[in-house]
Short mmCIF file of C-alpha atoms in Angstrom, two decimals:
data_model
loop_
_atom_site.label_atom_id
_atom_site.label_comp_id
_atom_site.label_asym_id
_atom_site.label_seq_id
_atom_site.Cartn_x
_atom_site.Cartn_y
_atom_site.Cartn_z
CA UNK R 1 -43.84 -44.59 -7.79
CA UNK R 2 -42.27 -48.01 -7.30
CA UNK R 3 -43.00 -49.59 -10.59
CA UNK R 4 -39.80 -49.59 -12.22
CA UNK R 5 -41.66 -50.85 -15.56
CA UNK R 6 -43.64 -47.65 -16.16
CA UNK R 7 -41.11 -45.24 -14.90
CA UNK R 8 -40.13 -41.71 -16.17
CA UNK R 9 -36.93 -39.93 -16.15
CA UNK R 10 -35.65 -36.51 -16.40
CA UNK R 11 -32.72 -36.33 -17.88
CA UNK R 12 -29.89 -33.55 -18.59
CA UNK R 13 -26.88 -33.55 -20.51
CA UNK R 14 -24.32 -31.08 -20.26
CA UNK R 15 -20.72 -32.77 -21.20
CA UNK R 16 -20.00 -30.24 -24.00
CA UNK R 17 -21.87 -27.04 -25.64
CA UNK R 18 -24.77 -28.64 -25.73
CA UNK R 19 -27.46 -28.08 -23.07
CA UNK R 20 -30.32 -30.93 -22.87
CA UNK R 21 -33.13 -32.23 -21.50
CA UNK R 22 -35.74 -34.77 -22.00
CA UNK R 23 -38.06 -36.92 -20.49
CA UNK R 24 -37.69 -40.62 -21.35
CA UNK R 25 -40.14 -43.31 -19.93
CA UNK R 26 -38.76 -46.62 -19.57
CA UNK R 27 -35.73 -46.30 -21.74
CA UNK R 28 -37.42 -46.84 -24.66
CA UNK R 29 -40.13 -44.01 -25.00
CA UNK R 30 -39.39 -40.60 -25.75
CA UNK R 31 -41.80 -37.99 -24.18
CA UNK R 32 -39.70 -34.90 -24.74
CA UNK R 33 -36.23 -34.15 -26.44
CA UNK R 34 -35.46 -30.34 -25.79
CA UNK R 35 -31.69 -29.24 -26.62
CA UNK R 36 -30.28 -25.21 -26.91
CA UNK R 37 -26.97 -25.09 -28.80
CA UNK R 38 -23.94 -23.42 -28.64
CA UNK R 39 -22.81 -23.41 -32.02
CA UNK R 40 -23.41 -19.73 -33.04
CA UNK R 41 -21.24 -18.63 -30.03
CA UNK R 42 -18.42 -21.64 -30.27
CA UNK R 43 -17.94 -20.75 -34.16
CA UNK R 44 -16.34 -17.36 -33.65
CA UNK R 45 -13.49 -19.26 -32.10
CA UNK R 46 -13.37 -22.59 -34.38
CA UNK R 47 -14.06 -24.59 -31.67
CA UNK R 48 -15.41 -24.75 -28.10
CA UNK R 49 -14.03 -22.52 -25.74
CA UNK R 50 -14.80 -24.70 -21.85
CA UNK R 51 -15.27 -21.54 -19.75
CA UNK R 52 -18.32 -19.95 -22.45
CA UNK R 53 -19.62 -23.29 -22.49
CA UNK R 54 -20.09 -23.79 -19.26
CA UNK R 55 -21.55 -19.93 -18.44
CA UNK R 56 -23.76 -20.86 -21.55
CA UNK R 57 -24.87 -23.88 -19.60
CA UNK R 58 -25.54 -21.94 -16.37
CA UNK R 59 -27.88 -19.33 -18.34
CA UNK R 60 -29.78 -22.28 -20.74
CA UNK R 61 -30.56 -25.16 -18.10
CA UNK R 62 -33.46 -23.77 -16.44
CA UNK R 63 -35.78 -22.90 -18.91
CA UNK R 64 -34.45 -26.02 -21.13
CA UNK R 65 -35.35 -28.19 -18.19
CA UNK R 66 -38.92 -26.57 -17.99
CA UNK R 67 -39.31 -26.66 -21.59
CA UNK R 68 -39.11 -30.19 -21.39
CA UNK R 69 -40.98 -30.82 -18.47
CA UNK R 70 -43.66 -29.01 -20.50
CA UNK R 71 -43.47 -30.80 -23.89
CA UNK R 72 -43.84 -34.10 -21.69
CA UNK R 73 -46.40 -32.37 -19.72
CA UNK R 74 -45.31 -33.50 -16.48
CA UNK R 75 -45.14 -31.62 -13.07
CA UNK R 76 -41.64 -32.39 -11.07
CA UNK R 77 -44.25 -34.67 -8.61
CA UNK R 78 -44.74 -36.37 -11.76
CA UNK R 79 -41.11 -37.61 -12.30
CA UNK R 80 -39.73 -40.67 -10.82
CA UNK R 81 -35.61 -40.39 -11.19
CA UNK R 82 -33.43 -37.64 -11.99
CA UNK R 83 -30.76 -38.67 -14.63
CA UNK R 84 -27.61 -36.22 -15.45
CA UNK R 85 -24.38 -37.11 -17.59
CA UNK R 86 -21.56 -36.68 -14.86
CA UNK R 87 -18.60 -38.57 -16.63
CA UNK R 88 -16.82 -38.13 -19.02
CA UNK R 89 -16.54 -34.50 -20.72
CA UNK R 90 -15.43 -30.63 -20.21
CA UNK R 91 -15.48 -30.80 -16.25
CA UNK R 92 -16.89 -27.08 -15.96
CA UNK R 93 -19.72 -27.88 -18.21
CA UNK R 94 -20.55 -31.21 -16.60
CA UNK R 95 -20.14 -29.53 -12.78
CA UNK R 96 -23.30 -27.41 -14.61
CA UNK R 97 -25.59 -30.25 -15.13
CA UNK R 98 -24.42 -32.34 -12.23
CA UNK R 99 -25.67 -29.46 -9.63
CA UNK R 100 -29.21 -28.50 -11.05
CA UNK R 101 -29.68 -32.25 -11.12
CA UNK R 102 -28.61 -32.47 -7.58
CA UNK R 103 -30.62 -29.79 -6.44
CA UNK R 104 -33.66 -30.63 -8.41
CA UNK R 105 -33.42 -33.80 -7.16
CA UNK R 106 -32.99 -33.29 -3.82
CA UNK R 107 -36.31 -30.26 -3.95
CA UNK R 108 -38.14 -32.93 -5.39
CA UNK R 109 -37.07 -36.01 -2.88
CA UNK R 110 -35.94 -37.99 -5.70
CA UNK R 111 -33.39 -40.87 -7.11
CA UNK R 112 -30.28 -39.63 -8.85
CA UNK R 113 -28.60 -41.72 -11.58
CA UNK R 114 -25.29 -40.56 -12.46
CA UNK R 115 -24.61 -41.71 -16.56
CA UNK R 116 -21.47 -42.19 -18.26
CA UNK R 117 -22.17 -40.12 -21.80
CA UNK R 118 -20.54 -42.98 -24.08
CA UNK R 119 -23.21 -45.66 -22.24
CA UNK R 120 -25.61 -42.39 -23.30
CA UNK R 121 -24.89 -42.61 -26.61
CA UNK R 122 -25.19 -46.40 -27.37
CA UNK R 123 -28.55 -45.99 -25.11
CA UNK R 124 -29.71 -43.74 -27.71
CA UNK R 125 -30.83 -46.57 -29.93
CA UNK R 126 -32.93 -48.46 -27.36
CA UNK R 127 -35.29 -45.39 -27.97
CA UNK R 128 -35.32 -46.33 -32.05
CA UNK R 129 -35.05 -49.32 -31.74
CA UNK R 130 -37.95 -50.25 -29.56
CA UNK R 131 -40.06 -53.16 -30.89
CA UNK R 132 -42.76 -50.69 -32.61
CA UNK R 133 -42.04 -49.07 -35.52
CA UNK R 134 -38.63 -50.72 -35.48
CA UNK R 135 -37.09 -53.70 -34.69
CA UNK R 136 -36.15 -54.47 -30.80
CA UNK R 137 -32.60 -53.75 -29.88
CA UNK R 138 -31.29 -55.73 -26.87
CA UNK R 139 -28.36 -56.92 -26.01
CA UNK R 140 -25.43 -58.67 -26.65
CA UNK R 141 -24.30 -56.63 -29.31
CA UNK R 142 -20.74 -54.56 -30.42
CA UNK R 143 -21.20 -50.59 -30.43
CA UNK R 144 -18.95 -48.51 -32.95
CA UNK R 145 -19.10 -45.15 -30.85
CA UNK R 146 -17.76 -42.03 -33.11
CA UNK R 147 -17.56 -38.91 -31.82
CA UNK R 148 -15.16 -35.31 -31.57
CA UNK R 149 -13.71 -36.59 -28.29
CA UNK R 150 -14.14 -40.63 -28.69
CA UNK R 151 -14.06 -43.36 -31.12
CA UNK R 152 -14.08 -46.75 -29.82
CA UNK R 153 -15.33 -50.72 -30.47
CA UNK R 154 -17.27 -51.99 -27.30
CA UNK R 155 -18.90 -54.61 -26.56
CA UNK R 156 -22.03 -54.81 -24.83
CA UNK R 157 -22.59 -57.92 -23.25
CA UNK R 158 -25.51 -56.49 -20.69
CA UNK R 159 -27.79 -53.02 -20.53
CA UNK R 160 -24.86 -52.03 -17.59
CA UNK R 161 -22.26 -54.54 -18.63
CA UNK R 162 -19.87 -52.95 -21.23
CA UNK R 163 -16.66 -54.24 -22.23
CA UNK R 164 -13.68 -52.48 -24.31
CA UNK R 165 -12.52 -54.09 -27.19
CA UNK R 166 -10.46 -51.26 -28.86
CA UNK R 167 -10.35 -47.18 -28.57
CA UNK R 168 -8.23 -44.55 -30.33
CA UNK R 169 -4.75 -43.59 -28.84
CA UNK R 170 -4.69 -40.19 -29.42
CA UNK R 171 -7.11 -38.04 -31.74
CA UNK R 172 -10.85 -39.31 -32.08
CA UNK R 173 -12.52 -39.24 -35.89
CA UNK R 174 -14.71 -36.32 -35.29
CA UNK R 175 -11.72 -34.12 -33.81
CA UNK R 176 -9.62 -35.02 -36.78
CA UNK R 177 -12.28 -33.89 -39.49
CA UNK R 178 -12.98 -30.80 -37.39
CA UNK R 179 -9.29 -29.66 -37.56
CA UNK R 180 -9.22 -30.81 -41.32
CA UNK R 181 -12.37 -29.07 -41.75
CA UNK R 182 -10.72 -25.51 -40.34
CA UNK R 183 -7.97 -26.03 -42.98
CA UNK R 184 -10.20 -25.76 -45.11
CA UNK R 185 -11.71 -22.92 -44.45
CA UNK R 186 -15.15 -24.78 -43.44
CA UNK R 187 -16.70 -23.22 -40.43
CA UNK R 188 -17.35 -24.68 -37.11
CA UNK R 189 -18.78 -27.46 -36.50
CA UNK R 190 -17.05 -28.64 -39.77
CA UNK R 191 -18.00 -32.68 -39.31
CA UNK R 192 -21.43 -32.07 -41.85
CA UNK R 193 -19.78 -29.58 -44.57
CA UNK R 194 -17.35 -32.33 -44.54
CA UNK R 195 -19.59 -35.05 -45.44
CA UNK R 196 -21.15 -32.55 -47.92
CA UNK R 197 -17.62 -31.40 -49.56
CA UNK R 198 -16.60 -34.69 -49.94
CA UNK R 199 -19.66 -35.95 -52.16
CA UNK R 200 -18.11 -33.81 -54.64
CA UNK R 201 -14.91 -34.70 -54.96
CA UNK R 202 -12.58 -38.08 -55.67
CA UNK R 203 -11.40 -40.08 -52.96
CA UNK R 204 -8.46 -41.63 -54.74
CA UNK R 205 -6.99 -37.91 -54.95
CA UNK R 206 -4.88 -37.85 -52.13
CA UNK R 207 -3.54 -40.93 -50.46
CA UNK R 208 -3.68 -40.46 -46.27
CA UNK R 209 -2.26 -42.84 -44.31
CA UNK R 210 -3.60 -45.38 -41.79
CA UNK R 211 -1.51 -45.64 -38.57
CA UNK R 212 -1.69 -49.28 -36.93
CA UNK R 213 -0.84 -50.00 -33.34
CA UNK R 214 1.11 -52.91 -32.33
CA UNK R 215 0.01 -55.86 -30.86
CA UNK R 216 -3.75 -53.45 -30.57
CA UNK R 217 -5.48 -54.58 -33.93
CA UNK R 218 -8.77 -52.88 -33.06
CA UNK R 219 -7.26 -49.46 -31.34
CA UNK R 220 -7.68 -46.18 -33.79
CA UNK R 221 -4.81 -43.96 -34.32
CA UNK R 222 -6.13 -40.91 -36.38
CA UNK R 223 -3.32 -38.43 -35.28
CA UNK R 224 -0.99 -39.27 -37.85
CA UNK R 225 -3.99 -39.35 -40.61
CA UNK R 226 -5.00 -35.24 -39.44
CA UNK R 227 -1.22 -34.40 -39.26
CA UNK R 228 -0.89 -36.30 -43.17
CA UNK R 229 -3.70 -33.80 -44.19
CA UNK R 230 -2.02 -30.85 -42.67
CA UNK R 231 1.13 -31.34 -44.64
CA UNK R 232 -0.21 -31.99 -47.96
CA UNK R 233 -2.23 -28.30 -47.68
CA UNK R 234 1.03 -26.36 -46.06
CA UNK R 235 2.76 -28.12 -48.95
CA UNK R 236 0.51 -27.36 -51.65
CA UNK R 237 0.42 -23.60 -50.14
CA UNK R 238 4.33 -23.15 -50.01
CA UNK R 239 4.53 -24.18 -53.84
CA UNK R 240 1.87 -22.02 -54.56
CA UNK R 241 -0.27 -24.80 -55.87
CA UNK R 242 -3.97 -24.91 -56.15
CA UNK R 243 -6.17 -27.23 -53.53
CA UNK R 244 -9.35 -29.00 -54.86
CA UNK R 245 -10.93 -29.03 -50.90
CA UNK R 246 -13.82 -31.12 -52.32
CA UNK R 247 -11.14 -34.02 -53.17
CA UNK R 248 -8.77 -33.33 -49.89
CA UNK R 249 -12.48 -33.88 -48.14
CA UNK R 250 -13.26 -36.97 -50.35
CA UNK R 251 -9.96 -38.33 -49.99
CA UNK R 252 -9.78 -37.68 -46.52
CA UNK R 253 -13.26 -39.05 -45.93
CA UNK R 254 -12.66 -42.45 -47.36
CA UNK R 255 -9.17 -42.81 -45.01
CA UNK R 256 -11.54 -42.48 -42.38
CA UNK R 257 -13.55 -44.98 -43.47
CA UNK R 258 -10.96 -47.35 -44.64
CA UNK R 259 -9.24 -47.08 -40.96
CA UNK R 260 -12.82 -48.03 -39.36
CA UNK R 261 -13.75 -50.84 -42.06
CA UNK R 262 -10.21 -53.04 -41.66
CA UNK R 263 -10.84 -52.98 -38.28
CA UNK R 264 -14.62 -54.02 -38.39
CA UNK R 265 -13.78 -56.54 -40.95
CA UNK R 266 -11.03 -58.18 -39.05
CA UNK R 267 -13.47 -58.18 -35.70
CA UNK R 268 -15.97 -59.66 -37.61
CA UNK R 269 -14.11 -62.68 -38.49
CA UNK R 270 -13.18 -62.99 -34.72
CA UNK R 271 -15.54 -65.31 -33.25
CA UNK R 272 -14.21 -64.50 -29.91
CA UNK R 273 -14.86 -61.45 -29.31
CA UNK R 274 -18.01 -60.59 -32.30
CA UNK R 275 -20.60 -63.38 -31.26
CA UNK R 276 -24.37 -61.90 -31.57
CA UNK R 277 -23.80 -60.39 -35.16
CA UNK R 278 -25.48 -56.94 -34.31
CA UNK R 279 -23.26 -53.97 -35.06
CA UNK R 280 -24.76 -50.67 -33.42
CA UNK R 281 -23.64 -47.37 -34.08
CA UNK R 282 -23.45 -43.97 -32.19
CA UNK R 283 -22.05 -40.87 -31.34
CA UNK R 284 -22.14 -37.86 -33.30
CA UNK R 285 -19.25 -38.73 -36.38
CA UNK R 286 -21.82 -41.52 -36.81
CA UNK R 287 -24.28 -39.19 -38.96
CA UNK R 288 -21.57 -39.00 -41.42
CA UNK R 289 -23.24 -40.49 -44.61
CA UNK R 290 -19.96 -41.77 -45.98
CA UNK R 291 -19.08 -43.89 -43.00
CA UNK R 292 -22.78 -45.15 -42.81
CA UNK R 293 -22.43 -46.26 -46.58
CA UNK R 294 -19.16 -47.77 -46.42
CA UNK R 295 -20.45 -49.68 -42.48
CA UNK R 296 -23.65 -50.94 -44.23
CA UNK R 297 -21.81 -52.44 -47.53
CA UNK R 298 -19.30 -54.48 -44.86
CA UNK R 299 -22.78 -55.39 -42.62
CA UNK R 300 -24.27 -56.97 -45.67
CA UNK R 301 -21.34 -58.65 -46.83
CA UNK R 302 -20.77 -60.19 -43.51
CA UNK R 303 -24.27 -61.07 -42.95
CA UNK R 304 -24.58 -58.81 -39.47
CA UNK R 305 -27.18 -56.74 -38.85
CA UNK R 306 -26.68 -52.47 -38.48
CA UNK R 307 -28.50 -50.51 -36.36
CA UNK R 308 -27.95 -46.81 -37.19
CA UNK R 309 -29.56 -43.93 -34.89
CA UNK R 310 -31.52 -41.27 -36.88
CA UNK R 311 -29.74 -38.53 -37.48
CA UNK R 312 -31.44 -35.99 -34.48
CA UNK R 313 -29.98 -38.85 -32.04
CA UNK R 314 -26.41 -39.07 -33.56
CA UNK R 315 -25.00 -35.80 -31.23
CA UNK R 316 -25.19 -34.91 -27.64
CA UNK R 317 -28.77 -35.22 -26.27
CA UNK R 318 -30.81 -35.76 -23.02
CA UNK R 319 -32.46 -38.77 -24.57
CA UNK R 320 -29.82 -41.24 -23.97
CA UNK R 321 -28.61 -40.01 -21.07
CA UNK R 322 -32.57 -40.73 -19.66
CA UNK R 323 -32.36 -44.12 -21.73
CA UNK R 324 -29.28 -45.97 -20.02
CA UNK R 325 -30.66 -44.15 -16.92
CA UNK R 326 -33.86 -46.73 -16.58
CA UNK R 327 -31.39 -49.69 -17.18
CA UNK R 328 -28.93 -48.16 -14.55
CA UNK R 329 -31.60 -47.93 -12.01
CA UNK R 330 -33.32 -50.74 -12.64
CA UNK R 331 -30.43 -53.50 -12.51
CA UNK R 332 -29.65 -52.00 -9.26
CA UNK R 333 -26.17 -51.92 -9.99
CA UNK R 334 -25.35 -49.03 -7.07
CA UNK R 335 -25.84 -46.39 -9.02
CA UNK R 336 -28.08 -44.42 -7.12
CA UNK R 337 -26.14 -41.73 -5.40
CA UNK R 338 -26.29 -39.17 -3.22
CA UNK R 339 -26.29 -35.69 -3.03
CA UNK R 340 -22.50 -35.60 -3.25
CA UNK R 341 -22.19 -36.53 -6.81
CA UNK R 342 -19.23 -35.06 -8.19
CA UNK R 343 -18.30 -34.70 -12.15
CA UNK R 344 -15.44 -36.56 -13.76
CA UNK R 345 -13.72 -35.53 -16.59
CA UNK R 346 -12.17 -39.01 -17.60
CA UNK R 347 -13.74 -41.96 -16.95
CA UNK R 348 -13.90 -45.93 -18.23
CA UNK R 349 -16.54 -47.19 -19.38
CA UNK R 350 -16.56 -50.03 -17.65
CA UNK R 351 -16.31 -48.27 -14.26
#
């Protein structure tokens, strides 16, 4: 069909251990959300292991893409673009998606839209946040995007326009709670039973440190926090003295927070660079209730409005990889490729 305006995608996402696909009309519409997970398999090791993700890819995508299909109850004549997440993520896993898209696309004679799974994740909330049963997100606005492999401040001055206004420099939020999480004891994925652990326990218990790059006032730096954590639980081992883990997660928890708050505080009083007063949030650290309560207190003291993703849209999905797709496609901004799409393991996202 060549109305762009009443156009639906297939979309797959297959960056990590998660294998997705959905069918998203227009960006904004949600026809089917279908994801298998890994988790079961990834917890025996603590973590995920790249070369059983991606054979758990190769054995899930079919029938995940024809449960979806189904759920949307559309036929592949039926579909007007092909979307697949081909940048950034576990190259072996991505190289997964990237090829059933290809050849589905190519059986099917139609477009393929290549996404970049950070512009996924801030899509997510254009499905939310739609102008019916919630307010209608457009932008400009800044995106806080948390997640095990990312956290970064961007600014989104256009649907494909994106522009970097801080990242971290070495470990992302939701790797450092994972590893803290494992010390723990708290089994994989530990990012929820950390959010849980932590409701019990004081935050002013242990003190973890916030590391600050130079002349970079809006760049994260969480290494030194995860390596502060280790220490203090090797310590308290050596000594033979007892760990409360409900206040190392509290107290860890609210170092977290405090890192991302300073920096959200001091960007909001930059008129520069924080001009439309909309603060969006994504990624999958981004379900942590903590950092949603401490977020929303600075919002409303600030006067700027939060936009927070339910919680089913917070991880890796197909829906915002088929979100960002329509806006991809339809600014015409070259990305419609070819059946030579490769998979990229790093990328910018403002590539």
């Amino acid at each position: 069909r060549k109305d762009l305006f009443l156009m639906d995608i297939l979309a797959i996402e297959s960056s990590c251990d998660e294998t997705a696909a959905a069918v998203v009309r227009d960006g904004r519409h949600v026809l089917s959300n279908v994801v298998a997970s890994q988790i079961e398999v990834h917890a025996l090791y603590g973590g995920v292991v790249p070369e059983i993700a991606s054979r758990a890819h190769t054995e899930a995508i079919c029938s995940v893409v024809r449960e979806a299909l189904e759920k949307a109850e559309k036929t592949p004549c039926q579909i007007d673009a092909v979307a697949v997440t081909n940048r950034p993520g576990l190259i072996g896993a991505l190289l997964v998606g990237v090829g059933f898209a290809k050849g589905f696309a190519y059986a099917n004679s139609l477009p393929l839209v290549p996404v970049h799974h950070i512009r996924g994740h801030i899509a997510a909330n254009y499905t939310c946040f739609n102008g019916k049963s919630a307010p209608l997100l457009e932008p400009p606005f800044t995106a806080l995007v948390m997640s095990g492999g990312h956290t970064s401040l961007i600014n989104v001055n256009d649907y494909t326009d994106f522009s970097c206004i801080g990242a971290t420099r070495d470990d992302a939020a939701g790797e450092a709670f994972d590893k803290v999480a494992r010390l723990l004891g708290l089994a994989y994925p530990g990012g929820a039973k950390m959010d849980s652990l932590a409701s019990r326990g004081r935050k002013d218990a242990v003190f973890f440190p916030d590391a600050h790059v130079k002349d970079a006032p809006y760049d994260f730096s969480f290494s030194g926090m995860k390596t502060a954590a280790i220490n203090y639980l090797h310590t308290q081992s050596q000594k033979d003295l007892p760990v409360c883990r409900e206040d190392v997660a509290a107290s860890f928890t609210d170092a977290v927070c405090r890192a991302v708050c300073l920096r959200l505080e001091k960007l909001f009083c930059d008129k520069g660079l924080f001009h439309s007063g909309k603060l969006v949030l994504a990624g999958g650290v981004s379900a942590n209730s903590h950092l949603r309560s401490s977020i929303s207190e600075l919002c409303r003291k600030h006067g700027v409005e939060l936009f927070c993703p339910p919680l089913g849209l917070c991880g890796d999905n197909a829906v915002m990889i088929g979100a960002q797709a329509y806006f991809e496609y339809t600014k015409n901004t070259g990305n419609f490729f070819d059946y030579a799409l490769n998979a990229y393991a790093t990328s910018n996202i403002e590539d």
